[in-house]
């Protein structure tokens, strides 16, 4: 599965990408993930992602990101707070699975 993460600059989400990929490995899932800044979201989403997650600190832009997601047939959600940390991989993976049902 391919999951795109978006935050203000794409840097703080790098730790979340690692946590998600590592948690997927524990469950035998191959996850490709990448963090981008808000300015790269629309262009990157066109590269074929299964889902996208928005960092909590930019949740105020969720409607904009969801509209872009709808144009690309890609679900978009705000990352739940407990999943947005280096130790949040378990929670984040559960959120991704629910989003992609």
mmCIF file with all atom_site columns, C-alpha atoms in Angstrom:
data_model
loop_
_atom_site.group_PDB
_atom_site.id
_atom_site.type_symbol
_atom_site.label_atom_id
_atom_site.label_alt_id
_atom_site.label_comp_id
_atom_site.label_asym_id
_atom_site.label_entity_id
_atom_site.label_seq_id
_atom_site.pdbx_PDB_ins_code
_atom_site.Cartn_x
_atom_site.Cartn_y
_atom_site.Cartn_z
_atom_site.occupancy
_atom_site.B_iso_or_equiv
_atom_site.pdbx_formal_charge
_atom_site.auth_seq_id
_atom_site.auth_comp_id
_atom_site.auth_asym_id
_atom_site.auth_atom_id
_atom_site.pdbx_PDB_model_num
ATOM 1   C CA . UNK A 1 1   ? 0.000   0.000  0.000  1.00 0.00 ? 1   UNK A CA 1
ATOM 2   C CA . UNK A 1 2   ? 1.124   3.547  -0.737 1.00 0.00 ? 2   UNK A CA 1
ATOM 3   C CA . UNK A 1 3   ? 0.436   6.251  1.843  1.00 0.00 ? 3   UNK A CA 1
ATOM 4   C CA . UNK A 1 4   ? 1.343   9.903  1.372  1.00 0.00 ? 4   UNK A CA 1
ATOM 5   C CA . UNK A 1 5   ? 1.809   12.154 4.400  1.00 0.00 ? 5   UNK A CA 1
ATOM 6   C CA . UNK A 1 6   ? 1.614   15.921 4.271  1.00 0.00 ? 6   UNK A CA 1
ATOM 7   C CA . UNK A 1 7   ? 2.763   18.491 6.819  1.00 0.00 ? 7   UNK A CA 1
ATOM 8   C CA . UNK A 1 8   ? 3.854   22.106 6.707  1.00 0.00 ? 8   UNK A CA 1
ATOM 9   C CA . UNK A 1 9   ? 7.284   21.404 5.275  1.00 0.00 ? 9   UNK A CA 1
ATOM 10  C CA . UNK A 1 10  ? 7.387   17.616 4.933  1.00 0.00 ? 10  UNK A CA 1
ATOM 11  C CA . UNK A 1 11  ? 10.063  17.220 7.599  1.00 0.00 ? 11  UNK A CA 1
ATOM 12  C CA . UNK A 1 12  ? 8.217   16.474 10.820 1.00 0.00 ? 12  UNK A CA 1
ATOM 13  C CA . UNK A 1 13  ? 6.252   13.743 9.073  1.00 0.00 ? 13  UNK A CA 1
ATOM 14  C CA . UNK A 1 14  ? 9.449   11.867 8.198  1.00 0.00 ? 14  UNK A CA 1
ATOM 15  C CA . UNK A 1 15  ? 9.422   10.262 11.664 1.00 0.00 ? 15  UNK A CA 1
ATOM 16  C CA . UNK A 1 16  ? 5.808   9.229  11.136 1.00 0.00 ? 16  UNK A CA 1
ATOM 17  C CA . UNK A 1 17  ? 6.634   7.676  7.761  1.00 0.00 ? 17  UNK A CA 1
ATOM 18  C CA . UNK A 1 18  ? 9.300   5.536  9.415  1.00 0.00 ? 18  UNK A CA 1
ATOM 19  C CA . UNK A 1 19  ? 6.947   4.478  12.226 1.00 0.00 ? 19  UNK A CA 1
ATOM 20  C CA . UNK A 1 20  ? 4.233   3.501  9.717  1.00 0.00 ? 20  UNK A CA 1
ATOM 21  C CA . UNK A 1 21  ? 6.581   1.492  7.490  1.00 0.00 ? 21  UNK A CA 1
ATOM 22  C CA . UNK A 1 22  ? 8.132   -0.295 10.493 1.00 0.00 ? 22  UNK A CA 1
ATOM 23  C CA . UNK A 1 23  ? 4.735   -1.185 11.932 1.00 0.00 ? 23  UNK A CA 1
ATOM 24  C CA . UNK A 1 24  ? 3.665   -2.532 8.557  1.00 0.00 ? 24  UNK A CA 1
ATOM 25  C CA . UNK A 1 25  ? 6.731   -4.779 8.469  1.00 0.00 ? 25  UNK A CA 1
ATOM 26  C CA . UNK A 1 26  ? 5.746   -6.224 11.856 1.00 0.00 ? 26  UNK A CA 1
ATOM 27  C CA . UNK A 1 27  ? 2.423   -7.257 10.310 1.00 0.00 ? 27  UNK A CA 1
ATOM 28  C CA . UNK A 1 28  ? 3.966   -8.485 7.073  1.00 0.00 ? 28  UNK A CA 1
ATOM 29  C CA . UNK A 1 29  ? 2.648   -5.546 5.050  1.00 0.00 ? 29  UNK A CA 1
ATOM 30  C CA . UNK A 1 30  ? 4.682   -3.772 2.424  1.00 0.00 ? 30  UNK A CA 1
ATOM 31  C CA . UNK A 1 31  ? 4.056   -0.051 2.828  1.00 0.00 ? 31  UNK A CA 1
ATOM 32  C CA . UNK A 1 32  ? 5.502   2.678  0.685  1.00 0.00 ? 32  UNK A CA 1
ATOM 33  C CA . UNK A 1 33  ? 5.219   6.073  2.306  1.00 0.00 ? 33  UNK A CA 1
ATOM 34  C CA . UNK A 1 34  ? 6.546   9.560  1.718  1.00 0.00 ? 34  UNK A CA 1
ATOM 35  C CA . UNK A 1 35  ? 6.240   12.896 3.493  1.00 0.00 ? 35  UNK A CA 1
ATOM 36  C CA . UNK A 1 36  ? 5.747   16.094 1.512  1.00 0.00 ? 36  UNK A CA 1
ATOM 37  C CA . UNK A 1 37  ? 5.073   19.720 2.312  1.00 0.00 ? 37  UNK A CA 1
ATOM 38  C CA . UNK A 1 38  ? 1.744   21.379 1.582  1.00 0.00 ? 38  UNK A CA 1
ATOM 39  C CA . UNK A 1 39  ? 3.055   22.944 -1.618 1.00 0.00 ? 39  UNK A CA 1
ATOM 40  C CA . UNK A 1 40  ? 3.908   19.534 -3.120 1.00 0.00 ? 40  UNK A CA 1
ATOM 41  C CA . UNK A 1 41  ? 0.765   17.666 -2.070 1.00 0.00 ? 41  UNK A CA 1
ATOM 42  C CA . UNK A 1 42  ? -1.374  18.130 -5.186 1.00 0.00 ? 42  UNK A CA 1
ATOM 43  C CA . UNK A 1 43  ? 1.410   17.271 -7.627 1.00 0.00 ? 43  UNK A CA 1
ATOM 44  C CA . UNK A 1 44  ? 2.585   14.260 -5.622 1.00 0.00 ? 44  UNK A CA 1
ATOM 45  C CA . UNK A 1 45  ? -0.922  12.876 -5.133 1.00 0.00 ? 45  UNK A CA 1
ATOM 46  C CA . UNK A 1 46  ? -1.230  12.496 -8.914 1.00 0.00 ? 46  UNK A CA 1
ATOM 47  C CA . UNK A 1 47  ? 1.536   9.857  -8.744 1.00 0.00 ? 47  UNK A CA 1
ATOM 48  C CA . UNK A 1 48  ? -0.927  7.209  -7.582 1.00 0.00 ? 48  UNK A CA 1
ATOM 49  C CA . UNK A 1 49  ? -1.237  6.962  -3.781 1.00 0.00 ? 49  UNK A CA 1
ATOM 50  C CA . UNK A 1 50  ? -3.758  4.689  -2.046 1.00 0.00 ? 50  UNK A CA 1
ATOM 51  C CA . UNK A 1 51  ? -4.389  7.215  0.713  1.00 0.00 ? 51  UNK A CA 1
ATOM 52  C CA . UNK A 1 52  ? -3.091  10.432 2.210  1.00 0.00 ? 52  UNK A CA 1
ATOM 53  C CA . UNK A 1 53  ? -2.753  11.606 5.786  1.00 0.00 ? 53  UNK A CA 1
ATOM 54  C CA . UNK A 1 54  ? -2.546  15.205 6.940  1.00 0.00 ? 54  UNK A CA 1
ATOM 55  C CA . UNK A 1 55  ? -0.454  16.213 9.970  1.00 0.00 ? 55  UNK A CA 1
ATOM 56  C CA . UNK A 1 56  ? -2.475  17.497 12.935 1.00 0.00 ? 56  UNK A CA 1
ATOM 57  C CA . UNK A 1 57  ? -0.817  20.929 12.864 1.00 0.00 ? 57  UNK A CA 1
ATOM 58  C CA . UNK A 1 58  ? -2.326  21.668 9.428  1.00 0.00 ? 58  UNK A CA 1
ATOM 59  C CA . UNK A 1 59  ? -5.760  20.138 10.039 1.00 0.00 ? 59  UNK A CA 1
ATOM 60  C CA . UNK A 1 60  ? -7.271  23.540 9.231  1.00 0.00 ? 60  UNK A CA 1
ATOM 61  C CA . UNK A 1 61  ? -6.549  22.749 5.536  1.00 0.00 ? 61  UNK A CA 1
ATOM 62  C CA . UNK A 1 62  ? -8.294  19.362 5.539  1.00 0.00 ? 62  UNK A CA 1
ATOM 63  C CA . UNK A 1 63  ? -11.173 20.463 3.301  1.00 0.00 ? 63  UNK A CA 1
ATOM 64  C CA . UNK A 1 64  ? -8.699  21.659 0.664  1.00 0.00 ? 64  UNK A CA 1
ATOM 65  C CA . UNK A 1 65  ? -6.754  18.391 0.819  1.00 0.00 ? 65  UNK A CA 1
ATOM 66  C CA . UNK A 1 66  ? -9.917  16.271 0.721  1.00 0.00 ? 66  UNK A CA 1
ATOM 67  C CA . UNK A 1 67  ? -11.065 18.094 -2.419 1.00 0.00 ? 67  UNK A CA 1
ATOM 68  C CA . UNK A 1 68  ? -7.738  17.329 -4.087 1.00 0.00 ? 68  UNK A CA 1
ATOM 69  C CA . UNK A 1 69  ? -8.051  13.728 -2.887 1.00 0.00 ? 69  UNK A CA 1
ATOM 70  C CA . UNK A 1 70  ? -11.519 13.399 -4.404 1.00 0.00 ? 70  UNK A CA 1
ATOM 71  C CA . UNK A 1 71  ? -10.192 14.636 -7.762 1.00 0.00 ? 71  UNK A CA 1
ATOM 72  C CA . UNK A 1 72  ? -7.602  11.840 -7.597 1.00 0.00 ? 72  UNK A CA 1
ATOM 73  C CA . UNK A 1 73  ? -9.854  9.129  -6.089 1.00 0.00 ? 73  UNK A CA 1
ATOM 74  C CA . UNK A 1 74  ? -7.693  9.109  -2.959 1.00 0.00 ? 74  UNK A CA 1
ATOM 75  C CA . UNK A 1 75  ? -9.050  9.171  0.603  1.00 0.00 ? 75  UNK A CA 1
ATOM 76  C CA . UNK A 1 76  ? -7.558  11.871 2.822  1.00 0.00 ? 76  UNK A CA 1
ATOM 77  C CA . UNK A 1 77  ? -7.738  12.089 6.619  1.00 0.00 ? 77  UNK A CA 1
ATOM 78  C CA . UNK A 1 78  ? -6.110  14.024 9.438  1.00 0.00 ? 78  UNK A CA 1
ATOM 79  C CA . UNK A 1 79  ? -3.668  11.901 11.425 1.00 0.00 ? 79  UNK A CA 1
ATOM 80  C CA . UNK A 1 80  ? -5.052  11.150 14.859 1.00 0.00 ? 80  UNK A CA 1
ATOM 81  C CA . UNK A 1 81  ? -2.873  12.794 17.510 1.00 0.00 ? 81  UNK A CA 1
ATOM 82  C CA . UNK A 1 82  ? -1.755  9.526  19.121 1.00 0.00 ? 82  UNK A CA 1
ATOM 83  C CA . UNK A 1 83  ? -0.475  8.322  15.740 1.00 0.00 ? 83  UNK A CA 1
ATOM 84  C CA . UNK A 1 84  ? 1.649   11.394 15.090 1.00 0.00 ? 84  UNK A CA 1
ATOM 85  C CA . UNK A 1 85  ? 4.814   10.389 16.917 1.00 0.00 ? 85  UNK A CA 1
ATOM 86  C CA . UNK A 1 86  ? 7.778   8.045  16.494 1.00 0.00 ? 86  UNK A CA 1
ATOM 87  C CA . UNK A 1 87  ? 5.930   5.560  18.742 1.00 0.00 ? 87  UNK A CA 1
ATOM 88  C CA . UNK A 1 88  ? 2.556   5.962  17.037 1.00 0.00 ? 88  UNK A CA 1
ATOM 89  C CA . UNK A 1 89  ? 3.036   3.419  14.251 1.00 0.00 ? 89  UNK A CA 1
ATOM 90  C CA . UNK A 1 90  ? 0.506   0.956  15.680 1.00 0.00 ? 90  UNK A CA 1
ATOM 91  C CA . UNK A 1 91  ? -2.209  3.621  15.895 1.00 0.00 ? 91  UNK A CA 1
ATOM 92  C CA . UNK A 1 92  ? -1.345  5.070  12.501 1.00 0.00 ? 92  UNK A CA 1
ATOM 93  C CA . UNK A 1 93  ? -1.466  1.689  10.773 1.00 0.00 ? 93  UNK A CA 1
ATOM 94  C CA . UNK A 1 94  ? -4.877  1.012  12.327 1.00 0.00 ? 94  UNK A CA 1
ATOM 95  C CA . UNK A 1 95  ? -6.089  4.377  11.010 1.00 0.00 ? 95  UNK A CA 1
ATOM 96  C CA . UNK A 1 96  ? -4.742  3.618  7.526  1.00 0.00 ? 96  UNK A CA 1
ATOM 97  C CA . UNK A 1 97  ? -6.421  0.220  7.440  1.00 0.00 ? 97  UNK A CA 1
ATOM 98  C CA . UNK A 1 98  ? -9.738  1.767  8.469  1.00 0.00 ? 98  UNK A CA 1
ATOM 99  C CA . UNK A 1 99  ? -9.377  4.555  5.891  1.00 0.00 ? 99  UNK A CA 1
ATOM 100 C CA . UNK A 1 100 ? -8.741  2.102  3.059  1.00 0.00 ? 100 UNK A CA 1
ATOM 101 C CA . UNK A 1 101 ? -11.651 -0.242 3.829  1.00 0.00 ? 101 UNK A CA 1
#
